[in-house]
Coordinates of C-alpha atoms in Angstrom, one line a residue:
Chain A
M501 CA 35.9 17.1 -85.1
N502 CA 33.9 18.2 -82.7
N503 CA 32.4 20.2 -85.0
N504 CA 32.3 17.7 -87.3
S505 CA 30.4 15.7 -85.4
Q506 CA 27.6 17.9 -84.9
K507 CA 27.0 18.1 -88.6
Y508 CA 26.4 14.2 -88.1
N509 CA 24.2 13.6 -85.5
Q510 CA 22.5 17.6 -87.6
I511 CA 22.8 14.5 -90.6
S512 CA 21.0 11.5 -88.6
E513 CA 18.4 13.5 -86.9
L514 CA 17.3 14.4 -90.9
I515 CA 17.6 10.9 -91.7
Y516 CA 15.9 9.8 -89.2
K517 CA 12.9 12.5 -90.1
V518 CA 13.1 11.6 -93.7
K519 CA 12.7 6.9 -92.8
L520 CA 9.8 8.2 -90.9
G521 CA 8.1 10.2 -93.5
K522 CA 8.2 12.8 -90.6
A523 CA 10.3 15.4 -92.7
S524 CA 9.3 18.9 -94.0
D525 CA 9.8 19.8 -97.3
A526 CA 12.5 22.0 -95.9
E527 CA 13.9 19.3 -94.3
F528 CA 13.8 17.1 -97.2
S529 CA 15.7 19.6 -99.9
K530 CA 18.1 19.8 -97.0
V531 CA 19.0 15.6 -97.3
E532 CA 19.0 15.8 -100.2
A533 CA 21.3 18.6 -100.9
W534 CA 24.0 16.4 -98.5
T535 CA 23.2 13.5 -100.7
L536 CA 24.5 15.7 -103.1
Q537 CA 27.4 16.1 -102.0
S538 CA 29.5 13.2 -102.4
D539 CA 29.1 10.5 -103.2
E540 CA 30.3 9.1 -99.9
N541 CA 26.9 10.7 -97.9
K542 CA 25.1 9.5 -101.6
R543 CA 26.0 5.7 -99.9
I544 CA 25.2 6.3 -96.8
Y545 CA 22.3 8.3 -97.2
D546 CA 20.5 5.1 -99.8
E547 CA 22.0 2.2 -97.0
L548 CA 19.6 3.6 -94.5
I549 CA 16.9 3.6 -96.9
S550 CA 17.0 0.8 -97.6
L551 CA 17.3 -0.6 -94.4
N552 CA 14.0 -3.0 -92.5
I553 CA 12.5 -1.0 -89.7
E554 CA 12.4 -4.5 -88.1
D555 CA 16.3 -5.5 -88.8
I556 CA 17.5 -2.1 -86.9
L557 CA 15.3 -3.6 -84.0
Q558 CA 16.5 -6.9 -84.6
E559 CA 20.2 -5.9 -84.4
N560 CA 19.7 -3.4 -81.4
E561 CA 18.6 -6.7 -79.3
S562 CA 21.3 -8.5 -79.5
I563 CA 22.5 -6.2 -77.8
D564 CA 22.0 -6.9 -73.9
L565 CA 21.7 -3.8 -71.8
L566 CA 21.8 -5.5 -68.6
E567 CA 24.5 -7.7 -69.1
G568 CA 26.4 -4.9 -70.3
W569 CA 25.5 -2.3 -67.0
D570 CA 26.5 -5.5 -65.1
A571 CA 29.9 -5.6 -66.5
L572 CA 30.5 -2.0 -66.1
N573 CA 29.6 -2.4 -62.0
K574 CA 31.8 -5.2 -62.0
K575 CA 34.9 -2.9 -63.7
L576 CA 33.5 -0.4 -61.6
Y577 CA 34.1 -2.1 -58.1
P578 CA 36.5 -4.8 -59.2
K579 CA 37.2 -7.0 -55.6
K580 CA 40.3 -6.5 -54.1
K581 CA 42.4 -9.9 -52.0
F582 CA 45.0 -7.6 -49.2
K583 CA 47.1 -9.1 -48.2
V584 CA 48.8 -7.5 -45.5
K585 CA 51.1 -7.8 -42.8
Y586 CA 50.7 -7.2 -39.1
L587 CA 53.9 -5.1 -39.3
D588 CA 53.4 -3.5 -42.1
I589 CA 50.1 -1.7 -40.2
L590 CA 51.8 -0.6 -38.0
R591 CA 53.7 1.0 -40.7
Y592 CA 51.8 2.8 -43.0
A593 CA 49.7 3.9 -39.4
A594 CA 52.1 5.5 -37.9
V595 CA 53.1 7.5 -41.2
L596 CA 49.6 8.0 -41.9
L597 CA 49.1 9.6 -38.1
L598 CA 50.8 13.2 -38.9
P599 CA 48.8 14.4 -42.3
I600 CA 45.7 12.1 -40.8
S601 CA 45.9 14.3 -37.2
L602 CA 46.4 17.6 -39.1
A603 CA 44.3 16.8 -42.2
V604 CA 41.5 16.4 -39.0
Y605 CA 42.5 19.4 -37.2
L606 CA 42.3 21.5 -40.5
F607 CA 38.7 20.0 -41.5
V608 CA 37.3 20.5 -38.3
N609 CA 38.7 24.2 -38.2
Y610 CA 37.6 25.0 -41.2
A611 CA 34.3 23.1 -40.5
Y612 CA 33.6 25.8 -37.7
H613 CA 35.0 28.9 -39.7
A614 CA 32.8 28.3 -42.7
N615 CA 29.6 27.1 -40.5
E616 CA 30.1 30.5 -39.4
Q617 CA 30.2 32.4 -42.2
L618 CA 26.7 30.8 -43.5
S619 CA 24.9 31.9 -40.9
V620 CA 25.9 35.2 -41.4
V621 CA 25.0 35.3 -45.7
N622 CA 23.2 31.9 -46.0
K623 CA 18.9 33.5 -44.8
I624 CA 17.8 30.8 -46.7
K625 CA 16.4 28.1 -45.5
P626 CA 16.3 24.1 -47.4
G627 CA 12.1 23.0 -46.1
D628 CA 11.7 20.3 -43.4
F629 CA 8.9 18.8 -41.5
K630 CA 6.3 21.8 -40.9
A631 CA 2.8 21.2 -41.3
V632 CA -0.7 22.6 -40.2
L633 CA -3.2 20.0 -39.1
Y634 CA -7.1 20.9 -39.3
T635 CA -9.4 18.7 -37.6
S636 CA -12.2 17.2 -38.1
N637 CA -13.7 19.0 -35.2
G638 CA -12.0 22.4 -36.5
R639 CA -9.4 22.4 -34.3
V640 CA -5.7 23.9 -35.9
Y641 CA -3.0 21.9 -34.8
T642 CA 0.3 23.6 -36.0
L643 CA 3.1 20.2 -36.5
D644 CA 7.2 21.1 -37.0
K645 CA 9.9 18.9 -35.2
Q646 CA 9.3 21.3 -31.5
V647 CA 6.3 19.5 -31.4
E648 CA 6.1 16.7 -28.6
D649 CA 5.3 13.6 -29.1
K650 CA 1.2 13.4 -28.2
F651 CA -1.8 11.5 -29.0
I652 CA -4.5 14.1 -30.2
E653 CA -7.6 12.5 -28.6
S654 CA -10.8 14.3 -30.6
E655 CA -8.6 12.8 -33.9
G656 CA -7.6 9.2 -32.6
V657 CA -3.9 10.4 -33.9
H658 CA 0.1 10.3 -32.4
I659 CA 2.4 12.8 -33.6
T660 CA 5.2 11.2 -33.6
E661 CA 9.1 10.9 -33.8
S662 CA 9.5 13.7 -32.9
G663 CA 6.5 16.0 -34.9
K664 CA 7.9 13.9 -38.2
L665 CA 4.7 11.8 -38.7
L666 CA 1.1 11.3 -38.0
D667 CA 0.0 7.8 -36.8
Y668 CA -3.6 7.4 -37.1
S669 CA -3.2 3.5 -37.0
K670 CA -2.3 2.6 -33.2
I671 CA -4.4 0.7 -31.7
D672 CA -6.7 2.5 -28.8
S673 CA -7.1 5.1 -32.0
L674 CA -10.0 3.2 -33.1
V675 CA -11.1 2.1 -29.6
E676 CA -11.5 5.8 -29.3
L677 CA -13.4 7.1 -32.3
E678 CA -15.2 3.5 -32.5
D679 CA -18.8 5.3 -30.8
V680 CA -18.2 7.6 -33.8
A681 CA -17.9 5.1 -36.4
E682 CA -20.5 5.3 -38.0
E683 CA -19.6 9.0 -39.7
V684 CA -17.2 9.6 -41.6
S685 CA -14.7 12.7 -41.4
Y686 CA -12.3 14.7 -42.6
S687 CA -9.3 16.4 -41.6
V688 CA -6.7 18.9 -44.0
I689 CA -3.1 18.8 -43.7
K690 CA -1.7 21.6 -45.7
T691 CA 2.2 21.6 -46.0
P692 CA 3.6 24.9 -47.3
R693 CA 6.5 26.2 -49.1
G694 CA 9.5 24.5 -48.1
G695 CA 7.5 22.4 -46.1
E696 CA 7.7 18.0 -46.2
Y697 CA 5.3 15.7 -44.1
N698 CA 4.0 11.9 -43.1
V699 CA 1.1 10.4 -42.6
V700 CA -0.1 6.7 -41.7
L701 CA -3.5 6.9 -42.9
S702 CA -6.5 4.1 -40.5
D703 CA -4.9 1.3 -42.6
G704 CA -1.8 1.7 -42.3
T705 CA -1.5 2.8 -45.3
K706 CA 1.3 5.3 -45.8
V707 CA 1.6 9.4 -47.3
T708 CA 4.1 11.5 -48.3
L709 CA 4.4 15.0 -48.6
N710 CA 6.0 17.3 -51.1
A711 CA 6.0 20.7 -50.0
E712 CA 2.8 23.5 -50.1
S713 CA 0.5 20.1 -50.6
E714 CA -3.4 19.8 -49.2
F715 CA -4.2 16.3 -48.6
K716 CA -7.7 15.3 -47.0
Y717 CA -8.9 12.2 -45.3
P718 CA -11.4 10.8 -43.2
I719 CA -9.0 10.2 -39.5
K720 CA -11.2 6.2 -40.2
F721 CA -11.7 4.6 -43.4
G722 CA -15.4 3.4 -43.9
E723 CA -16.2 -0.1 -45.2
K724 CA -16.8 -0.2 -48.6
Y725 CA -14.2 2.7 -49.3
R726 CA -10.9 4.3 -48.6
E727 CA -10.7 7.5 -49.9
V728 CA -8.6 10.5 -49.8
Y729 CA -8.3 14.3 -51.7
L730 CA -4.7 15.0 -53.2
L731 CA -6.6 18.6 -53.0
G732 CA -2.7 19.6 -54.2
G733 CA 0.7 19.4 -54.5
E734 CA 2.3 16.4 -54.7
A735 CA 1.7 13.0 -52.7
F736 CA 3.5 10.1 -52.5
F737 CA 1.2 6.7 -51.6
E738 CA 2.0 2.8 -50.3
V739 CA -1.4 2.2 -49.6
A740 CA -1.7 -0.7 -47.7
H741 CA -3.5 -3.6 -49.3
N742 CA -7.0 -4.8 -48.6
A743 CA -8.6 -6.5 -52.0
S744 CA -12.4 -5.8 -50.5
N745 CA -11.5 -2.3 -49.9
P746 CA -10.5 -0.3 -53.1
F747 CA -8.4 2.7 -52.6
I748 CA -9.6 5.8 -54.1
V749 CA -6.9 9.2 -54.8
Y750 CA -9.3 12.2 -56.2
S751 CA -7.6 15.1 -57.8
G752 CA -9.2 17.7 -59.4
D753 CA -11.5 15.1 -61.6
M754 CA -9.0 12.8 -61.2
K755 CA -9.3 9.7 -59.6
T756 CA -7.4 7.2 -58.9
K757 CA -7.6 3.2 -57.4
V758 CA -5.8 0.8 -56.5
L759 CA -6.7 -2.2 -54.1
G760 CA -2.2 -2.0 -52.7
T761 CA 0.0 -0.4 -54.9
S762 CA 2.4 2.0 -54.4
F763 CA 2.8 5.6 -56.7
N764 CA 3.5 9.3 -56.4
V765 CA 1.0 11.9 -58.0
R766 CA 1.7 14.8 -58.2
A767 CA -0.7 17.7 -58.8
Y768 CA 0.8 21.4 -58.5
K769 CA -2.0 23.8 -60.0
N770 CA 0.5 26.1 -61.9
E771 CA 1.5 22.8 -64.0
G772 CA -1.7 22.0 -65.9
V773 CA -1.4 18.6 -65.1
I774 CA -1.8 15.7 -62.4
S775 CA 1.4 13.2 -63.2
T776 CA 0.8 9.6 -61.4
T777 CA 4.0 7.4 -61.6
L778 CA 3.4 3.9 -60.5
V779 CA 6.0 2.1 -58.8
E780 CA 4.4 -1.3 -57.7
G781 CA 1.2 -2.7 -58.2
K782 CA -2.0 -1.4 -61.0
V783 CA -3.3 1.6 -60.4
Q784 CA -6.5 2.5 -63.4
I785 CA -7.2 6.2 -63.6
E786 CA -10.8 7.8 -64.4
S787 CA -11.6 11.8 -64.8
D788 CA -15.3 12.3 -64.5
N789 CA -15.1 15.0 -66.8
N790 CA -14.8 11.9 -69.4
K791 CA -16.4 9.3 -69.0
S792 CA -14.6 6.9 -72.2
L793 CA -11.5 7.9 -69.7
K794 CA -10.5 4.6 -67.9
M795 CA -6.8 3.1 -67.8
I796 CA -5.0 0.7 -66.2
M797 CA -1.6 1.5 -65.5
S798 CA 1.3 -1.4 -65.0
P799 CA 4.5 0.2 -63.0
N800 CA 7.6 1.9 -64.9
Q801 CA 3.7 4.2 -66.1
Q802 CA 3.9 7.7 -65.6
S803 CA 0.7 9.2 -67.3
I804 CA -0.2 12.8 -67.7
Y805 CA -3.6 14.1 -67.4
S806 CA -4.7 17.1 -68.7
I807 CA -7.0 19.0 -66.8
S808 CA -7.8 21.8 -69.3
D809 CA -9.1 18.6 -72.1
A810 CA -9.7 15.8 -69.6
T811 CA -7.4 14.0 -72.0
V812 CA -4.2 11.2 -70.9
S813 CA -1.4 10.2 -72.3
V814 CA 0.9 7.9 -70.3
R815 CA 5.0 7.5 -71.0
K816 CA 7.1 4.9 -69.3
V817 CA 9.7 6.3 -66.8
N818 CA 12.3 5.7 -64.6
V819 CA 10.6 6.2 -62.0
N820 CA 13.4 6.7 -58.9
H821 CA 13.3 10.4 -61.1
H822 CA 10.0 10.9 -59.8
I823 CA 9.8 9.8 -56.4
A824 CA 13.6 11.2 -55.2
W825 CA 11.9 13.9 -53.7
K826 CA 10.7 11.3 -50.3
D827 CA 14.2 9.7 -50.2
G828 CA 15.7 13.8 -49.6
R829 CA 16.6 14.6 -53.6
F830 CA 15.9 16.6 -56.4
V831 CA 16.2 14.0 -59.2
F832 CA 15.6 15.9 -62.9
Y833 CA 15.9 13.8 -66.4
K834 CA 15.6 16.1 -69.6
K835 CA 13.5 18.6 -67.0
T836 CA 12.6 22.3 -68.2
L837 CA 14.4 25.1 -66.0
G838 CA 10.5 26.5 -65.0
T839 CA 9.5 23.2 -63.9
I840 CA 13.8 22.6 -62.2
L841 CA 13.0 25.8 -60.4
D842 CA 9.6 25.9 -59.3
D843 CA 10.3 22.6 -57.2
I844 CA 13.5 24.5 -55.5
S845 CA 11.1 27.8 -55.2
R846 CA 8.3 25.8 -53.8
W847 CA 11.1 23.5 -51.3
Y848 CA 13.7 26.8 -50.7
D849 CA 10.3 28.7 -50.3
V850 CA 12.1 31.7 -52.0
K851 CA 10.4 33.7 -55.4
L852 CA 11.7 33.6 -59.0
F853 CA 12.0 36.4 -60.9
Y854 CA 12.9 35.3 -64.6
Q855 CA 15.0 38.1 -67.2
N856 CA 15.1 36.3 -69.5
G857 CA 11.1 34.2 -70.4
D858 CA 13.0 31.7 -72.5
V859 CA 15.6 30.1 -70.2
Q860 CA 12.3 28.4 -69.1
D861 CA 11.4 25.8 -71.3
M862 CA 15.2 24.7 -71.2
L863 CA 16.0 21.2 -70.6
F864 CA 19.0 19.4 -67.5
T865 CA 19.6 16.7 -66.5
G866 CA 21.0 16.3 -63.0
N867 CA 20.6 15.1 -59.6
M868 CA 20.9 17.0 -55.9
N869 CA 21.0 16.3 -52.1
K870 CA 17.6 18.8 -51.2
Y871 CA 18.7 19.3 -47.4
E872 CA 21.9 21.1 -48.8
N873 CA 21.6 24.4 -49.0
I874 CA 20.2 26.4 -51.7
E875 CA 23.4 27.5 -53.1
T876 CA 24.8 25.0 -53.7
A877 CA 22.2 23.5 -55.7
L878 CA 21.3 26.7 -57.8
N879 CA 25.9 26.3 -58.5
M880 CA 25.0 22.8 -59.8
L881 CA 23.0 24.2 -62.7
E882 CA 25.3 27.5 -63.6
K883 CA 28.1 24.8 -63.8
T884 CA 26.6 24.4 -67.3
N885 CA 26.9 27.9 -67.9
K886 CA 24.0 28.6 -69.7
V887 CA 21.9 30.6 -66.3
K888 CA 23.2 32.6 -63.5
F889 CA 21.8 33.2 -60.4
N890 CA 21.3 35.8 -58.0
I891 CA 20.2 35.8 -54.8
K892 CA 18.7 39.2 -52.7
N893 CA 16.8 38.8 -50.0
N894 CA 13.8 36.0 -50.5
T895 CA 14.1 36.2 -54.3
V896 CA 16.3 34.5 -57.8
L897 CA 17.0 36.5 -60.4
V898 CA 17.5 33.6 -63.4
I899 CA 20.2 35.1 -66.0
K900 CA 20.4 34.3 -69.0
K901 CA 24.2 33.1 -70.6
Y902 CA 25.3 33.7 -74.1
Chain B
M594 CA 31.6 6.2 -51.9
I595 CA 29.2 6.0 -55.3
T596 CA 26.3 3.9 -54.6
L597 CA 24.0 1.9 -57.3
K598 CA 21.0 3.6 -54.5
D599 CA 22.6 7.6 -55.1
G600 CA 20.8 9.8 -58.0
T601 CA 24.5 11.1 -60.0
K602 CA 24.0 7.2 -61.2
L603 CA 20.9 7.8 -62.3
V604 CA 21.5 10.0 -64.3
F605 CA 24.9 8.5 -65.1
K606 CA 22.7 5.1 -65.9
E607 CA 20.6 6.3 -68.3
L608 CA 22.7 7.3 -70.0
F609 CA 24.2 4.4 -70.1
E610 CA 20.5 3.1 -71.7
T611 CA 20.7 5.7 -74.5
Y612 CA 23.9 4.8 -75.8
Y613 CA 25.1 1.2 -74.0
T614 CA 23.5 -0.7 -77.8
A615 CA 24.7 2.3 -80.3
A616 CA 27.9 2.4 -79.1
C617 CA 29.0 -1.1 -79.1
L618 CA 27.2 -1.9 -82.7
F619 CA 28.8 0.9 -83.4
S620 CA 32.4 -0.1 -82.1
N621 CA 32.4 -4.0 -83.5
R622 CA 31.8 -2.3 -87.3
Y623 CA 35.2 -1.4 -86.6
L624 CA 36.1 -4.9 -84.6
N625 CA 33.8 -7.5 -86.1
D626 CA 34.2 -9.3 -83.2
I627 CA 30.6 -7.8 -80.5
E628 CA 32.7 -9.4 -77.1
L629 CA 35.2 -6.9 -77.5
S630 CA 33.5 -4.3 -78.6
K631 CA 31.3 -4.7 -75.3
D632 CA 33.9 -4.8 -73.4
I633 CA 35.5 -1.9 -75.1
V634 CA 32.0 0.4 -74.9
Q635 CA 31.8 -0.6 -71.3
D636 CA 36.0 0.3 -70.9
S637 CA 34.8 4.0 -72.4
F638 CA 31.8 5.1 -70.4
L639 CA 33.8 4.0 -67.0
G640 CA 36.5 6.3 -68.8
I641 CA 33.6 9.0 -68.4
W642 CA 32.0 8.5 -65.6
Q643 CA 36.0 8.5 -63.1
V644 CA 36.4 12.1 -64.4
D645 CA 33.6 14.4 -63.2
K646 CA 32.8 16.8 -65.8
T647 CA 30.0 19.4 -66.8
Y648 CA 29.1 19.1 -70.3
E649 CA 27.4 21.4 -72.8
D650 CA 24.5 19.3 -73.8
I651 CA 24.3 15.4 -74.4
N652 CA 25.3 15.6 -77.9
Y653 CA 28.8 16.7 -76.2
I654 CA 28.8 13.4 -74.0
K655 CA 27.9 11.5 -77.6
T656 CA 30.7 12.7 -79.2
H657 CA 33.0 12.5 -75.9
L658 CA 31.8 8.7 -75.9
F659 CA 32.2 7.9 -79.8
Q660 CA 35.5 9.6 -79.6
I661 CA 37.2 7.5 -77.4
I662 CA 35.9 4.5 -78.8
K663 CA 36.9 5.1 -81.5
S664 CA 40.1 4.9 -80.8
K665 CA 41.1 2.3 -78.5
A666 CA 39.6 0.7 -81.0
L667 CA 42.3 1.0 -83.7
N668 CA 44.8 0.7 -80.7
E669 CA 43.1 -3.0 -80.0
L670 CA 43.3 -3.4 -84.2
K671 CA 47.3 -2.2 -84.3
H672 CA 47.5 -4.5 -81.7
Q673 CA 46.0 -7.4 -83.9
K674 CA 47.6 -6.4 -87.0
V675 CA 51.1 -7.4 -85.4
V676 CA 49.8 -10.8 -84.0
N677 CA 49.4 -10.9 -87.6
K678 CA 45.3 -11.3 -87.7
V679 CA 44.5 -8.2 -89.6
H680 CA 45.8 -6.9 -93.0
G681 CA 47.5 -3.5 -93.0
E682 CA 45.1 -2.3 -95.5
I683 CA 41.9 -2.3 -93.4
I684 CA 43.4 -0.2 -91.2
N685 CA 43.9 2.1 -93.0
Q686 CA 40.6 2.6 -94.1
K687 CA 39.0 2.1 -91.1
E688 CA 41.1 5.0 -89.7
S689 CA 40.0 7.4 -92.6
D690 CA 37.4 10.6 -91.5
N691 CA 34.9 8.4 -93.9
F692 CA 34.9 5.6 -92.5
F693 CA 33.7 7.2 -89.1
K694 CA 31.7 8.9 -90.8
T695 CA 29.8 6.6 -92.6
I696 CA 29.4 4.5 -89.4
Y697 CA 28.5 7.0 -86.9
I698 CA 26.2 8.7 -89.1
E699 CA 23.8 5.7 -89.6
Q700 CA 24.4 4.7 -86.1
E701 CA 23.1 7.2 -85.0
T702 CA 20.7 7.4 -86.7
K703 CA 19.0 3.8 -86.5
R704 CA 19.8 4.9 -82.6
L705 CA 16.8 7.5 -83.1
I706 CA 14.9 5.3 -84.9
V707 CA 15.3 2.3 -82.6
D708 CA 14.3 4.7 -79.9
A709 CA 11.7 7.2 -80.9
V710 CA 9.9 2.6 -82.1
N711 CA 10.4 1.6 -78.3
S712 CA 8.7 4.7 -77.2
L713 CA 5.9 3.7 -78.3
H714 CA 3.3 1.0 -76.5
G715 CA 0.8 -1.5 -77.3
L716 CA -1.4 -0.2 -81.0
S717 CA 0.5 2.8 -81.8
K718 CA 3.6 0.4 -81.4
E719 CA 2.5 -1.9 -84.0
I720 CA 0.5 0.8 -86.3
C721 CA 3.4 2.1 -86.3
L722 CA 5.6 -0.6 -88.0
L723 CA 3.7 -1.9 -89.9
S724 CA 3.3 2.2 -91.6
L725 CA 6.7 2.1 -91.8
Q726 CA 6.8 -1.3 -94.0
G727 CA 4.8 0.4 -96.2
Y728 CA 1.4 -0.7 -95.4
K729 CA -1.3 1.4 -96.2
N730 CA -3.9 2.1 -93.8
P731 CA -6.6 -0.1 -94.8
E732 CA -4.7 -2.7 -94.9
I733 CA -3.1 -2.3 -91.3
A734 CA -6.9 -1.7 -90.4
E735 CA -7.5 -5.5 -91.4
S736 CA -5.2 -7.0 -89.9
L737 CA -4.6 -5.4 -86.5
N738 CA -8.6 -6.5 -87.3
C739 CA -9.6 -2.5 -86.3
S740 CA -11.2 -0.3 -87.1
L741 CA -9.6 2.8 -89.6
D742 CA -10.2 5.7 -87.6
T743 CA -8.2 3.5 -84.8
V744 CA -5.1 3.8 -87.2
K745 CA -5.5 7.3 -88.6
Y746 CA -5.5 7.7 -84.4
H747 CA -2.7 5.7 -83.8
K748 CA -0.3 7.0 -86.3
K749 CA -1.2 10.7 -85.5
D750 CA -0.4 10.9 -81.6
A751 CA 2.7 8.4 -82.0
Y752 CA 4.1 10.6 -84.6
K753 CA 3.2 13.4 -82.2
K754 CA 4.9 11.5 -79.8
M755 CA 8.2 10.2 -81.7
R756 CA 8.5 14.2 -82.8
A757 CA 8.1 15.3 -78.7
Q758 CA 10.6 13.2 -78.4
L759 CA 13.2 14.4 -80.4
K760 CA 12.5 17.8 -79.5
G761 CA 13.7 16.7 -75.2
F762 CA 16.9 16.1 -76.9
A763 CA 18.3 18.8 -78.7
Y764 CA 18.9 21.5 -76.3
M765 CA 19.4 19.5 -72.8
T766 CA 22.6 20.3 -70.4
I767 CA 24.5 17.0 -68.7
I768 CA 25.4 18.1 -64.6
L769 CA 27.6 14.8 -63.9
S770 CA 29.3 16.1 -61.3
N771 CA 29.5 14.1 -57.9
I772 CA 30.3 16.7 -56.1
F773 CA 27.3 15.5 -53.4
F774 CA 29.3 12.6 -52.3
N775 CA 33.2 13.4 -51.9

């Protein structure tokens, strides 16, 4: 039956192509051969080809997806009513006490040993809060969780939350900088592979930087524009609203202009594209190399700007997949293994070596906690039985499974 | 333990969004009762969600899902027969492999069409729809009040997008796993 269904999937795909006028000659002949196999097949084909597209769409709209999802959730988490007598509770508690204490003992014991083992075997660590700050007056600061909360005077900036955040929005930083406010001076923050960092800009805009990213910004914004530069990597912006002072992100020759909104920009150089994903509000994208390109995006859209030919395509996406990184997860939906592993290698700071290049194009869907160790992440991908990984020192060997 | 926020469920939600409608319409071909069909489909999705399993690709999940729906729907029909609502012959006909084949292919083809058309937006979508209903390019240009070149450009663009979307499906591997939440 399984086998049959695969056949049915194939023939459905072929008929779909014929119906939309996209079938090649070879594909068309395949469908024709299939219809000649039986009257049944011919009937199915004729029925589908004669259907009106509008009718199909209408039939489809008769089913409410949201209502279905809600109903499913109600079934998944039914509200139970408990009526337990006090004596019963005591009885259960007494019965459960022994196994629970045993389980806790075993677990603690196990966790203790598991930890011991890990510290020997596993040297590759997930990323953490790390960055390097290059200030406008030429000084360099290394930022990580070891750094204590402090105030860098020349920058007018606070390092807070145990070295996880740079905050330019505190009042006294503005006081400090009043005399230099005429000229906009820029600082640069760089996250290494295996690093991430948060910056709050002087207007209160929150920026989360992913691993291997470079971000240039003024320590205090000018009067007319708020201009910042994502020189590489990936960042999530939650822009403080200010209608009279637009916020502009430059990334390569692409420009994203916003008033107040949250969105993600991904501009890793090796990918050749800059993807902008809009969570809420409105943004406008423009290109220096293609003046005719000027587009306004709405929420849940992602624009993919191709750097080589300065063109853009827009698609609807589930934004959660594209911003999950800032909430500590790797979520990928129909993504190529190449992209997934690039993200993993950036985060765990490992090198990749492909035994067979073509595995990079395989598509995967999945979800993982990015603070787990690398083995857990790779094991999960291995569970699909499509690929295998071998970790040696700092290199992950990617092997295709047949 | 598993909340609406966690990501594995996001993946499951995408699966749901992809197949729910087609599955309901499929189920309805057995039952001729859309509310009952929805109910059965929701239960079938629940079954898939509650078993922690890795599937080789999207087609396996889909096959699995539609088989579950089929058997649930047939059980329901047999139950209805007992209370004399359904004729035995109808059940025999709907139990046949040919019936499954017919409605499976029909629903899958329709689903692909809907997905492809709905992946387009604005002018591209309108042009594509008119073109699929047999209108010629000049007619489309006239009815949408745009140039012939615009029509041609959007048609080409639309087909490229739809093709890319289709290609994406064939090689997909699904990891439906709760290992991080146990």
